[in-house]
Amino acid sequence: MILVDTSVWIDYFNGKEDTHTEILDSSIVDGTVAIGDIIFLEILQGFRNDTDYQKVRSRLATLDQYELFGNDMIYRCAENYRTLRKKGITIRATTDVIIATYCIKHKLPLLFIDRDFIPFVNHLGLISVIVET
């Protein structure tokens, strides 16, 4: 299973064709993509058209769904954020901290475009679906 960040889903729904969206598409076909509650929320918030909203909502609801944030994640997220801050790295979005921390905890590879995940890969053991060389 892999988790896919909102940024990749947005490109996918907008019809962008690149390595990330191709991996997402093949993972959907293979049944190896899951979605996190926060990611699901971010995706649904982006749809203005009711028909598109309902279509995407029903299709994404068929994926394995993970609850990314709960009481046990508060300290883990705070510790990861603080570890990166001590290295002079500031993560802009709390949701990215939650997503990365969940993936690290569960050794779940993450497909992402957002550069804020790179410090989690480099310093905290986040597994990236795409290994940059």
Coordinates of N, CA and C in Angstrom, one line a residue:
M1 N 0.8 -1.2 0.0 CA 0.0 0.0 0.0 C 0.9 1.3 0.0
I2 N 0.4 2.3 -0.6 CA 1.0 3.6 -0.6 C -0.1 4.6 -0.2
L3 N 0.4 5.7 0.4 CA -0.5 6.9 0.6 C 0.0 7.9 -0.4
V4 N -1.0 8.7 -0.9 CA -0.7 9.7 -1.9 C -1.1 11.1 -1.3
D5 N -0.2 12.0 -1.4 CA -0.5 13.4 -0.9 C -1.5 14.1 -1.8
T6 N -2.1 15.1 -1.2 CA -3.1 15.9 -1.9 C -2.6 16.5 -3.2
S7 N -1.4 17.0 -3.2 CA -0.8 17.6 -4.3 C -0.8 16.7 -5.6
V8 N -0.6 15.5 -5.4 CA -0.6 14.5 -6.5 C -2.0 14.3 -7.0
W9 N -2.9 14.1 -6.0 CA -4.3 14.0 -6.4 C -4.8 15.1 -7.2
I10 N -4.5 16.3 -6.8 CA -4.9 17.5 -7.5 C -4.4 17.5 -9.0
D11 N -3.2 17.2 -9.2 CA -2.6 17.1 -10.5 C -3.4 16.0 -11.3
Y12 N -3.7 14.9 -10.6 CA -4.4 13.7 -11.2 C -5.8 14.1 -11.7
F13 N -6.5 14.8 -10.8 CA -7.9 15.2 -11.2 C -7.9 16.4 -12.2
N14 N -6.8 17.1 -12.3 CA -6.7 18.1 -13.3 C -6.1 17.6 -14.7
G15 N -5.9 16.3 -14.7 CA -5.5 15.7 -16.0 C -4.0 15.8 -16.3
K16 N -3.2 16.2 -15.4 CA -1.7 16.4 -15.6 C -1.1 15.0 -15.7
E17 N -0.3 14.8 -16.7 CA 0.4 13.5 -16.9 C 1.9 13.7 -16.6
D18 N 2.3 13.0 -15.6 CA 3.7 13.0 -15.2 C 4.0 11.7 -14.5
T19 N 5.2 11.5 -14.0 CA 5.5 10.3 -13.3 C 4.6 10.0 -12.1
H20 N 4.4 11.1 -11.3 CA 3.6 11.0 -10.1 C 2.1 10.5 -10.4
T21 N 1.5 11.2 -11.4 CA 0.1 10.8 -11.7 C 0.0 9.4 -12.4
E22 N 1.1 9.1 -13.1 CA 1.1 7.7 -13.7 C 1.2 6.6 -12.6
I23 N 2.0 6.9 -11.6 CA 2.2 6.0 -10.5 C 0.8 5.9 -9.7
L24 N 0.2 7.0 -9.5 CA -1.1 7.0 -8.8 C -2.1 6.2 -9.6
D25 N -2.2 6.5 -10.9 CA -3.1 5.8 -11.8 C -2.9 4.2 -11.7
S26 N -1.7 3.8 -11.9 CA -1.4 2.4 -11.8 C -1.6 1.8 -10.4
S27 N -1.4 2.6 -9.4 CA -1.7 2.1 -8.0 C -3.2 1.9 -7.8
I28 N -4.0 2.8 -8.4 CA -5.4 2.7 -8.2 C -5.9 1.4 -8.9
V29 N -5.4 1.1 -10.1 CA -5.7 -0.1 -10.9 C -5.3 -1.3 -10.1
D30 N -4.1 -1.3 -9.5 CA -3.5 -2.4 -8.8 C -4.2 -2.6 -7.4
G31 N -4.9 -1.6 -6.9 CA -5.5 -1.6 -5.6 C -4.5 -1.5 -4.5
T32 N -3.4 -0.7 -4.8 CA -2.4 -0.5 -3.8 C -2.3 0.9 -3.2
V33 N -3.3 1.7 -3.5 CA -3.4 3.1 -3.0 C -4.4 3.2 -1.9
A34 N -4.0 3.9 -0.8 CA -4.9 4.2 0.3 C -5.1 5.7 0.4
I35 N -6.0 6.1 1.2 CA -6.2 7.6 1.4 C -6.4 7.9 2.8
G36 N -5.8 9.0 3.3 CA -5.9 9.4 4.7 C -7.1 10.4 4.8
D37 N -7.7 10.4 6.0 CA -8.8 11.2 6.2 C -8.6 12.7 5.9
I38 N -7.4 13.2 6.3 CA -7.1 14.6 6.1 C -6.9 14.9 4.6
I39 N -6.3 13.9 3.9 CA -6.1 14.1 2.5 C -7.4 14.1 1.8
F40 N -8.3 13.2 2.2 CA -9.6 13.1 1.6 C -10.4 14.4 1.8
L41 N -10.3 15.0 3.0 CA -10.9 16.2 3.3 C -10.3 17.3 2.4
E42 N -9.0 17.4 2.3 CA -8.4 18.5 1.4 C -8.9 18.3 0.0
I43 N -9.0 17.1 -0.5 CA -9.4 16.9 -1.9 C -10.8 17.4 -2.1
L44 N -11.7 16.9 -1.2 CA -13.1 17.3 -1.3 C -13.4 18.8 -1.2
Q45 N -12.6 19.5 -0.4 CA -12.7 20.9 -0.2 C -12.4 21.6 -1.5
G46 N -11.7 21.0 -2.4 CA -11.2 21.7 -3.6 C -12.3 21.7 -4.8
F47 N -13.3 20.9 -4.7 CA -14.3 20.8 -5.8 C -15.4 21.9 -5.6
R48 N -15.5 22.7 -6.7 CA -16.6 23.7 -6.7 C -17.9 23.1 -7.2
N49 N -17.8 22.3 -8.2 CA -18.9 21.7 -8.9 C -19.5 20.5 -8.1
D50 N -20.8 20.6 -7.8 CA -21.4 19.5 -7.0 C -21.4 18.2 -7.6
T51 N -21.5 18.1 -8.9 CA -21.5 16.8 -9.6 C -20.1 16.2 -9.5
D52 N -19.0 17.0 -9.7 CA -17.7 16.5 -9.6 C -17.4 16.1 -8.1
Y53 N -17.8 16.9 -7.2 CA -17.7 16.6 -5.8 C -18.3 15.2 -5.4
Q54 N -19.5 15.0 -5.8 CA -20.2 13.7 -5.5 C -19.5 12.5 -6.2
K55 N -19.1 12.7 -7.5 CA -18.4 11.6 -8.2 C -17.1 11.2 -7.5
V56 N -16.3 12.2 -7.2 CA -15.0 12.0 -6.6 C -15.2 11.4 -5.2
R57 N -16.1 12.0 -4.4 CA -16.4 11.5 -3.1 C -16.8 10.0 -3.1
S58 N -17.6 9.6 -4.0 CA -18.0 8.2 -4.0 C -16.9 7.3 -4.5
R59 N -16.1 7.7 -5.4 CA -15.0 6.9 -5.9 C -13.9 6.8 -4.9
L60 N -13.5 7.9 -4.3 CA -12.4 7.8 -3.3 C -12.9 7.0 -2.0
A61 N -14.2 7.0 -1.7 CA -14.7 6.3 -0.6 C -14.5 4.8 -0.7
T62 N -14.2 4.3 -1.9 CA -13.9 2.9 -2.1 C -12.5 2.5 -1.8
L63 N -11.6 3.4 -1.6 CA -10.2 3.2 -1.3 C -10.1 2.8 0.2
D64 N -9.0 2.1 0.6 CA -8.7 1.8 2.0 C -8.5 3.2 2.6
Q65 N -9.1 3.4 3.8 CA -9.0 4.7 4.4 C -8.3 4.6 5.8
Y66 N -7.5 5.6 6.0 CA -6.7 5.6 7.3 C -7.0 6.9 8.0
E67 N -7.2 6.7 9.3 CA -7.3 7.9 10.2 C -5.9 8.3 10.6
L68 N -5.5 9.5 10.1 CA -4.1 9.9 10.2 C -3.8 10.6 11.6
F69 N -4.8 11.2 12.2 CA -4.5 11.9 13.4 C -5.4 11.5 14.5
G70 N -4.8 11.2 15.6 CA -5.5 10.9 16.8 C -4.6 11.2 18.0
N71 N -5.1 10.9 19.2 CA -4.4 11.3 20.4 C -2.9 10.8 20.4
D72 N -2.7 9.6 19.9 CA -1.4 9.0 20.0 C -0.4 9.7 19.0
M73 N -0.9 10.5 18.1 CA -0.1 11.2 17.1 C 0.3 12.5 17.5
I74 N -0.3 13.1 18.5 CA 0.0 14.5 18.9 C 1.5 14.6 19.2
Y75 N 2.0 13.8 20.1 CA 3.4 13.9 20.6 C 4.4 13.5 19.4
R76 N 4.0 12.5 18.7 CA 4.9 12.1 17.6 C 5.0 13.2 16.6
C77 N 3.9 13.9 16.2 CA 4.0 15.0 15.3 C 4.8 16.2 15.8
A78 N 4.5 16.5 17.1 CA 5.2 17.6 17.7 C 6.7 17.3 17.7
E79 N 7.1 16.1 18.1 CA 8.5 15.7 18.2 C 9.2 15.8 16.8
N80 N 8.5 15.3 15.8 CA 9.1 15.4 14.4 C 9.2 16.8 13.9
Y81 N 8.2 17.6 14.2 CA 8.3 19.1 13.8 C 9.5 19.7 14.6
R82 N 9.6 19.5 15.9 CA 10.6 20.1 16.7 C 12.0 19.6 16.2
T83 N 12.1 18.3 15.9 CA 13.4 17.8 15.4 C 13.9 18.5 14.2
L84 N 13.0 18.7 13.2 CA 13.3 19.5 12.0 C 13.6 20.9 12.3
R85 N 12.9 21.6 13.2 CA 13.1 23.0 13.6 C 14.5 23.1 14.2
K86 N 14.9 22.2 15.0 CA 16.3 22.2 15.6 C 17.3 22.2 14.5
K87 N 17.0 21.6 13.3 CA 17.9 21.5 12.2 C 17.8 22.8 11.3
G88 N 16.9 23.7 11.7 CA 16.7 24.9 10.9 C 15.7 24.8 9.8
I89 N 14.9 23.7 9.9 CA 13.9 23.4 8.8 C 12.5 23.7 9.4
T90 N 11.8 24.5 8.7 CA 10.4 24.8 9.1 C 9.4 24.2 8.1
I91 N 8.6 23.4 8.6 CA 7.5 22.8 7.7 C 6.3 23.8 7.8
R92 N 5.9 24.2 6.6 CA 4.8 25.2 6.5 C 3.4 24.7 6.9
A93 N 3.1 23.5 6.7 CA 1.7 23.0 6.9 C 1.7 21.9 7.9
T94 N 0.9 22.1 8.9 CA 0.7 21.1 10.0 C 0.2 19.8 9.4
T95 N -0.7 19.9 8.3 CA -1.2 18.6 7.7 C 0.0 17.8 7.1
D96 N 1.0 18.5 6.6 CA 2.2 17.7 6.1 C 2.9 17.0 7.2
V97 N 3.0 17.6 8.4 CA 3.6 17.0 9.5 C 2.8 15.7 9.9
I98 N 1.5 15.9 9.9 CA 0.6 14.7 10.3 C 0.8 13.6 9.3
I99 N 0.7 13.9 8.0 CA 0.8 12.9 6.9 C 2.1 12.2 7.0
A100 N 3.2 12.9 7.1 CA 4.6 12.4 7.1 C 4.7 11.5 8.3
T101 N 4.3 12.0 9.5 CA 4.5 11.3 10.7 C 3.7 9.9 10.7
Y102 N 2.5 10.0 10.2 CA 1.7 8.7 10.1 C 2.4 7.7 9.2
C103 N 2.9 8.2 8.1 CA 3.6 7.3 7.2 C 4.9 6.7 7.8
I104 N 5.6 7.6 8.5 CA 6.9 7.1 9.2 C 6.5 6.0 10.2
K105 N 5.5 6.3 11.0 CA 5.1 5.4 12.1 C 4.7 4.0 11.5
H106 N 4.0 4.0 10.4 CA 3.4 2.8 9.8 C 4.3 2.2 8.7
K107 N 5.4 2.9 8.4 CA 6.3 2.5 7.3 C 5.6 2.4 6.0
L108 N 4.7 3.4 5.8 CA 3.9 3.5 4.6 C 4.5 4.4 3.6
P109 N 4.9 4.0 2.4 CA 5.5 4.9 1.4 C 4.5 6.0 1.0
L110 N 5.0 7.2 0.8 CA 4.2 8.3 0.4 C 4.6 8.8 -1.0
L111 N 3.6 9.0 -1.8 CA 3.8 9.6 -3.1 C 3.5 11.1 -3.0
F112 N 4.5 11.9 -3.2 CA 4.3 13.4 -3.0 C 5.0 14.2 -4.1
I113 N 4.6 15.4 -4.2 CA 5.3 16.5 -5.0 C 5.8 17.5 -4.1
D114 N 5.1 17.8 -3.0 CA 5.3 18.9 -2.1 C 6.7 18.8 -1.5
R115 N 7.6 19.8 -1.6 CA 9.0 19.7 -1.1 C 9.0 19.7 0.4
D116 N 8.0 20.0 1.1 CA 8.0 20.0 2.6 C 8.2 18.6 3.1
F117 N 8.0 17.6 2.3 CA 8.2 16.2 2.7 C 9.6 15.7 2.6
I118 N 10.4 16.4 1.9 CA 11.8 16.0 1.7 C 12.6 15.9 3.0
P119 N 12.5 16.9 3.9 CA 13.2 16.8 5.2 C 12.8 15.6 6.0
F120 N 11.5 15.1 5.9 CA 11.1 13.9 6.5 C 11.8 12.7 6.0
V121 N 12.0 12.7 4.7 CA 12.8 11.6 4.0 C 14.2 11.7 4.5
N122 N 14.8 12.9 4.4 CA 16.2 13.0 4.7 C 16.6 12.8 6.1
H123 N 15.7 13.1 7.1 CA 16.1 13.2 8.5 C 15.3 12.3 9.4
L124 N 14.1 11.8 8.9 CA 13.2 11.1 9.9 C 12.8 9.7 9.3
G125 N 13.2 9.3 8.2 CA 12.9 8.0 7.7 C 11.6 7.8 6.9
L126 N 11.0 8.9 6.4 CA 9.9 8.8 5.6 C 10.3 8.1 4.3
I127 N 9.5 7.1 3.8 CA 9.8 6.4 2.6 C 9.0 7.1 1.5
S128 N 9.8 7.5 0.5 CA 9.2 8.1 -0.7 C 9.0 7.1 -1.8
V129 N 7.8 7.1 -2.4 CA 7.5 6.2 -3.5 C 8.5 6.4 -4.6
I130 N 8.8 7.6 -4.9 CA 9.8 8.0 -5.9 C 11.1 8.4 -5.3
V131 N 12.1 7.6 -5.6 CA 13.5 7.9 -5.0 C 14.2 8.9 -5.9
E132 N 14.5 10.1 -5.4 CA 15.2 11.1 -6.2 C 16.7 10.7 -6.2
T133 N 17.3 10.9 -7.4 CA 18.7 10.6 -7.5 C 19.5 11.8 -7.8

